[in-house]
CSV table of C-alpha atoms in Angstrom, one decimal:
chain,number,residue,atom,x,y,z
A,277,UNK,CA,-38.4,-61.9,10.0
A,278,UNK,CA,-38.0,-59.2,12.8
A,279,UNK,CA,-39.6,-56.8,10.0
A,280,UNK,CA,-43.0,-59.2,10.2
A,281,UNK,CA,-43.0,-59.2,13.5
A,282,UNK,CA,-42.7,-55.0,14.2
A,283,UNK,CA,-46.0,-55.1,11.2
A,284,UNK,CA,-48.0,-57.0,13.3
A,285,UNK,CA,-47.3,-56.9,16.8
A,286,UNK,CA,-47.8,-59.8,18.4
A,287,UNK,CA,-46.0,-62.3,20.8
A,288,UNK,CA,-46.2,-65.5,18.2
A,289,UNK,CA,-42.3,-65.3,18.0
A,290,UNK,CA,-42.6,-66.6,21.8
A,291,UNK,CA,-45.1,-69.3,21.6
A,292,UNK,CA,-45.8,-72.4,19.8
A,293,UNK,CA,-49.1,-72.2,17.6
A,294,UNK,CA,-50.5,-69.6,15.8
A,295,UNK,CA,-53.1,-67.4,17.8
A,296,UNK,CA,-55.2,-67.0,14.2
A,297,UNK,CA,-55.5,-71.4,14.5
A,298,UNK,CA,-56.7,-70.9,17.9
A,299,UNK,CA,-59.5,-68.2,17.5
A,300,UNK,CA,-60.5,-70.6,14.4
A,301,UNK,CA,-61.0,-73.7,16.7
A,302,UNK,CA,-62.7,-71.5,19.2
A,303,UNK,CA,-64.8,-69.9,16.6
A,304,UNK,CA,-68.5,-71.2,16.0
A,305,UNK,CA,-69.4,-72.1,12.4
A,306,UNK,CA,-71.8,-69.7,12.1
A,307,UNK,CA,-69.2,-66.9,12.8
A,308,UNK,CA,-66.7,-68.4,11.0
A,309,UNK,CA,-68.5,-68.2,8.0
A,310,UNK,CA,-69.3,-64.1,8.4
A,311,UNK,CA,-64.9,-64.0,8.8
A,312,UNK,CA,-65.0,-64.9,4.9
A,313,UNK,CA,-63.8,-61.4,4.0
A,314,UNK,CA,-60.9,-61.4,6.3
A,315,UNK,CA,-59.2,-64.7,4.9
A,316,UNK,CA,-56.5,-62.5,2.9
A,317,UNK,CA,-55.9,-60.3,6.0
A,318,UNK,CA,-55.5,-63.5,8.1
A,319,UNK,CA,-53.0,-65.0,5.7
A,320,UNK,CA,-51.2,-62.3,5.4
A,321,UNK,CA,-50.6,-61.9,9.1
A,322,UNK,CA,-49.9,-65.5,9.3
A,323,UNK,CA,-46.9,-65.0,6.7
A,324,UNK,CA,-45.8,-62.1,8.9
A,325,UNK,CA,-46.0,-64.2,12.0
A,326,UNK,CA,-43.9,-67.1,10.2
A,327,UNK,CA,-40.7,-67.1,11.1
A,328,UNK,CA,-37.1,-67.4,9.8
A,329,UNK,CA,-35.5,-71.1,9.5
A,330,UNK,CA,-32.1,-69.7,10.7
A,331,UNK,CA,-31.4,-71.9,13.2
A,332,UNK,CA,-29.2,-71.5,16.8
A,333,UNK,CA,-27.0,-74.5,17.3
A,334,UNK,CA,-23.7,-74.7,20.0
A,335,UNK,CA,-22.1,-74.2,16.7
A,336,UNK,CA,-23.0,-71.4,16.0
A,337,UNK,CA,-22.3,-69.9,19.6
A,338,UNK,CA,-18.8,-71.5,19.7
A,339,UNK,CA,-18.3,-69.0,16.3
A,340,UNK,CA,-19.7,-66.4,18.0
A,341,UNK,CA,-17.8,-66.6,20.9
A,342,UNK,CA,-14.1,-67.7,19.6
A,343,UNK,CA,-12.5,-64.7,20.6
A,344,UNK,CA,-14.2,-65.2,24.7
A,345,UNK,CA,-11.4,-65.6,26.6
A,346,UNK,CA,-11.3,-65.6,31.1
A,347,UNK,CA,-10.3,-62.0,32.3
A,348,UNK,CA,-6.7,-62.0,34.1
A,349,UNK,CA,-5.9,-61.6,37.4
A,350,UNK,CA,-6.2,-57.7,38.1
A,351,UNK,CA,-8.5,-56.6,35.3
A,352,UNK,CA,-10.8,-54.9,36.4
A,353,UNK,CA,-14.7,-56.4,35.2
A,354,UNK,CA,-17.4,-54.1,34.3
A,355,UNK,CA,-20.7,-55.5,34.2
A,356,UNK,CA,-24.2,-54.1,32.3
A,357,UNK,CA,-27.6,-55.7,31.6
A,358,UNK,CA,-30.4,-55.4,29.7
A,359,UNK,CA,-32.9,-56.7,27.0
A,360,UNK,CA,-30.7,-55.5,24.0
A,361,UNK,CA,-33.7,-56.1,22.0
A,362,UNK,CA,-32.7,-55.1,17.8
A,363,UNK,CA,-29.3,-54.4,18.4
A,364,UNK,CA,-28.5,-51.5,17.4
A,365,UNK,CA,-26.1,-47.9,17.2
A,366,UNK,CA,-27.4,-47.2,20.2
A,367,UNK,CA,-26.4,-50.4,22.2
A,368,UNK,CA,-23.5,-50.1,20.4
A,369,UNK,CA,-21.8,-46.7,21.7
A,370,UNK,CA,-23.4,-47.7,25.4
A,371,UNK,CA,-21.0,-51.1,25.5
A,372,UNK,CA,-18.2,-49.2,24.2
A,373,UNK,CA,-18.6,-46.0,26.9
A,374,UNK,CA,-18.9,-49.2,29.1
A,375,UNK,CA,-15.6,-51.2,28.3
A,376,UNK,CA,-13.7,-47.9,28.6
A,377,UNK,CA,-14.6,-47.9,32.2
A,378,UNK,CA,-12.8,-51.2,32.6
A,379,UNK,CA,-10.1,-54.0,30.9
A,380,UNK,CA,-12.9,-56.6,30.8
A,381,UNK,CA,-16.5,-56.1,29.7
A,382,UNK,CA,-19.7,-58.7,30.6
A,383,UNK,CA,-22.9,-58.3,29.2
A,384,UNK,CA,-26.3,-59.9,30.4
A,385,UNK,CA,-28.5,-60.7,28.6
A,386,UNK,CA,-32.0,-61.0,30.5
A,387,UNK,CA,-34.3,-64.3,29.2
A,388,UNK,CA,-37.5,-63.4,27.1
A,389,UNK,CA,-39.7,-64.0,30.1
A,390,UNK,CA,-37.8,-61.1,32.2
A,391,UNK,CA,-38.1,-59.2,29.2
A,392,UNK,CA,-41.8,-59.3,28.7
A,393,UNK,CA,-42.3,-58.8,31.7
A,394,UNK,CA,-40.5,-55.8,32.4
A,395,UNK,CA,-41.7,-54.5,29.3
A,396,UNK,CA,-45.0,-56.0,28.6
A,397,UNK,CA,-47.1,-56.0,25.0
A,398,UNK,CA,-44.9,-58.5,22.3
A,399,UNK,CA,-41.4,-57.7,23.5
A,400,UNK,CA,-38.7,-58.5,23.1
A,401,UNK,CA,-39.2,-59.2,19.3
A,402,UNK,CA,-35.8,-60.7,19.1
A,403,UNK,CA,-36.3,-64.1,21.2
A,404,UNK,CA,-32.9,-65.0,23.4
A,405,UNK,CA,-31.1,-66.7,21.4
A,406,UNK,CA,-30.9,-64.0,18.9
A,407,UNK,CA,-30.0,-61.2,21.4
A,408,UNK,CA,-27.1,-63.3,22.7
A,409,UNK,CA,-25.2,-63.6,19.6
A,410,UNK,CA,-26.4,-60.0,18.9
A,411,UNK,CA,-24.3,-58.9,22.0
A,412,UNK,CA,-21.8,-61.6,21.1
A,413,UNK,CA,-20.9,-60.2,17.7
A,414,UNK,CA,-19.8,-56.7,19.8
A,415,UNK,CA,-16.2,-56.0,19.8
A,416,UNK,CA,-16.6,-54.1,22.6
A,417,UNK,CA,-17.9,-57.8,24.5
A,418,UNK,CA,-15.6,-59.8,26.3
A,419,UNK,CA,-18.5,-62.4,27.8
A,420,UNK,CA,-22.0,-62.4,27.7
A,421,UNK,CA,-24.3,-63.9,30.7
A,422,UNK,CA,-26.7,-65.6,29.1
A,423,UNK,CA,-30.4,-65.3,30.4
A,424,UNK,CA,-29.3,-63.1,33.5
A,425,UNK,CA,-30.8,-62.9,36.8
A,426,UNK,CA,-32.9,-59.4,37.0
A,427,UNK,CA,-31.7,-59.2,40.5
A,428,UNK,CA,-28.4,-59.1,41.2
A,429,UNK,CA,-26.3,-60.9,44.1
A,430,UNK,CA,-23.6,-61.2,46.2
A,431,UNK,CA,-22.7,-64.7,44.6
A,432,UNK,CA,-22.7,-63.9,41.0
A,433,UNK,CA,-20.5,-60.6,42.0
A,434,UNK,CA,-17.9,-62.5,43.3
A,435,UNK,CA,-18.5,-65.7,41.2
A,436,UNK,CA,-17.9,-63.2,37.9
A,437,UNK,CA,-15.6,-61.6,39.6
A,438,UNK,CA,-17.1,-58.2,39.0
A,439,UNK,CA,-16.0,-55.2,40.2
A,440,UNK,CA,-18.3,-52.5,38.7
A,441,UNK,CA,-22.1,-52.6,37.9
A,442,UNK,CA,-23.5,-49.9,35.4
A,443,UNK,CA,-27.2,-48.9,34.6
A,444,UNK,CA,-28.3,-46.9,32.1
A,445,UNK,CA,-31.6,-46.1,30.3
A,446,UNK,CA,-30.2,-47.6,27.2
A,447,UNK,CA,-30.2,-51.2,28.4
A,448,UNK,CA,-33.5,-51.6,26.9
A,449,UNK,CA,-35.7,-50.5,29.8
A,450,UNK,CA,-36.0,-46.7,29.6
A,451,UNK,CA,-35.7,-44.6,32.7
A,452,UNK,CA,-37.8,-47.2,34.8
A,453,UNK,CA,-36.4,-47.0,38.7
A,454,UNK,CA,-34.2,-50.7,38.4
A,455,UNK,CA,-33.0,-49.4,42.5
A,456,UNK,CA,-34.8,-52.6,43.3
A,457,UNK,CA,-32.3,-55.0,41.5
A,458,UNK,CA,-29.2,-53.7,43.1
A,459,UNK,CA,-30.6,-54.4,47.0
A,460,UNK,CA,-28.5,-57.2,47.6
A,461,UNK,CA,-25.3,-55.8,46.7
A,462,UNK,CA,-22.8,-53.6,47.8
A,463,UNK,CA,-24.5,-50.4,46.6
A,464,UNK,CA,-21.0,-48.7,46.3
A,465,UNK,CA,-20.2,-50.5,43.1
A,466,UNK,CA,-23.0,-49.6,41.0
A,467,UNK,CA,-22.8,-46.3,38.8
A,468,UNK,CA,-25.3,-44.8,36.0
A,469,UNK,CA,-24.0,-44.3,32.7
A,470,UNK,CA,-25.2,-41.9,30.4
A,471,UNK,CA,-26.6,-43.3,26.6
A,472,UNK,CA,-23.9,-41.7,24.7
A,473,UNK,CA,-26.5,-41.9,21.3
A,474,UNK,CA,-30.4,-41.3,21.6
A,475,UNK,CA,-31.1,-43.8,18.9
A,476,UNK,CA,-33.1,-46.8,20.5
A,477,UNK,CA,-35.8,-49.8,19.4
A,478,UNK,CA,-38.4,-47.1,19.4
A,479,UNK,CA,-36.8,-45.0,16.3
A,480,UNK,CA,-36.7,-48.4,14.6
A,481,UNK,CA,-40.2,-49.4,15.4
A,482,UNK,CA,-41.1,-45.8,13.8
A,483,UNK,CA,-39.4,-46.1,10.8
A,484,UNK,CA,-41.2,-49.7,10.4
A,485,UNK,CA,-44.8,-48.7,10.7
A,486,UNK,CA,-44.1,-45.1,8.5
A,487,UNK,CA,-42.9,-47.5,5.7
A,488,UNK,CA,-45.5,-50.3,6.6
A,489,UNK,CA,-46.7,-51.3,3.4
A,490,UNK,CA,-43.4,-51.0,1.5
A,491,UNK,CA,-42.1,-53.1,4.0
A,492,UNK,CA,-44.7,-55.5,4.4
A,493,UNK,CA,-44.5,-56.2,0.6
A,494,UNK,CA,-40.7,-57.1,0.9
A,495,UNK,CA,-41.0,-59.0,4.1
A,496,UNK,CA,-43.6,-61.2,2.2
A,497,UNK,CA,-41.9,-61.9,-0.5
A,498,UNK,CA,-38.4,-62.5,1.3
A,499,UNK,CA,-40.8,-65.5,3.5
A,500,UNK,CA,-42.2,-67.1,-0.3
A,501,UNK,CA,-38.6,-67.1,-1.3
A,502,UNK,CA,-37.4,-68.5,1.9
A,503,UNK,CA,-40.2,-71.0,1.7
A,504,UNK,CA,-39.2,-72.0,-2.2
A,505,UNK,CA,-35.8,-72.5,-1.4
A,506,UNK,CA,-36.2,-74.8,1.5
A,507,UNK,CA,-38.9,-76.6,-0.5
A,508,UNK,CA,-36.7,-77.3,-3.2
A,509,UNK,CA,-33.7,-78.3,-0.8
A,510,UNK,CA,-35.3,-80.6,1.5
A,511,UNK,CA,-39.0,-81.4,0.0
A,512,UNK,CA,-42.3,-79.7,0.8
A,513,UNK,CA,-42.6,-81.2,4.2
A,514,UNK,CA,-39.3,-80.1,5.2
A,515,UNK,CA,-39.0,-77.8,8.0
């Protein structure tokens, strides 16, 4: 599922609809009939767009967060942000440099409209849910903040009880100046941290489109399967 959505691009994993239906209703018979040619293109980006039936239920958070327990009085809370977009090695030695600067790590995880539009184009290509349980399945995590505030306040410093804020370029935005989001608290308590490993979304994204077709074969018929399997389960109209 995140494999189709690398191959083509797009922000479909955040809206309801596919873009290809609406430039079909929008299109005039007369051009629609010239688009003949592209129908197999147009499918096949449709299957990319498709995606996965896993589904994220309080169920499923509650197992993902079994081991969440309230820091004690003294610990001292670290706390880092970011997209954490394709979780990956990288993200990985960041929270553990982090926890090792503390007793009690929280990680935010910023919604998918902070994301996009800190980031712009289709990102993030993992939608909220899917980062948050991303994050959650870190043994370096203590708590996650779901959908966190971009900018940072007095309130939710004391309300978290946090005593030190980190930034670092591998939260998910790069070296972009984030000076802004710290303004309203006590500037003392933020530090930088250095990315401990240079692997990020972009090596992944590389790796995708060098391997595009291979992938694209796999990723398509990974989705018929998928669909054969739920068909047989539940019916052909069950979704």
């Amino acid at each position: 599922d995140i494999v189709g959505r690398m191959l083509i691009m797009t922000k479909e994993h955040h809206m309801v609809g596919s873009a290809f239906e609406e430039e079909s209703l929008n299109t005039s018979p007369e051009n629609r009939s010239t688009k003949g040619d592209n129908s197999h293109q147009q499918e096949q980006q449709n299957l990319l767009a498709q995606q996965s039936k896993f589904l994220t239920t309080s169920r499923m958070l509650q197992l993902f967060s079994s081991d969440v327990k309230a820091p004690s009085p003294g610990m001292k809370v670290v706390y880092i942000d970011g997209s954490w977009d394709m979780f990956h090695p990288g993200h990985v030695s960041l929270l553990k440099a982090a926890k090792e600067r503390g007793d009690f790590l929280i990680v935010g995880v910023h919604g998918d409209a902070i994301v996009n539009g800190v980031l712009g184009m289709n990102m993030p290509l993992m939608n909220l849910h899917e980062r948050v349980l991303s994050v959650l399945g870190c043994r370096f995590v203590d708590d996650v903040l779901i959908d966190a505030p971009l900018e940072l306040t007095e309130a939710m410093i004391s309300s978290l009880k946090i005593t030190e804020v980190l930034q670092s370029p591998g939260t998910g935005y790069g070296t972009r100046d984030e000076s802004d989001r710290f303004g309203k608290i006590d500037k003392d308590i933020v530090h930088c941290v250095e990315q401990p490993c240079k692997f990020s979304l972009g090596s992944i994204i590389e790796r995708i489109r060098r391997n595009q077709e291979h992938f694209q074969d796999r990723f398509e018929r990974k989705m018929n399967a998928e669909k054969e399997f739920y068909e047989k389960k539940h019916g052909s109209n069950g979704q």
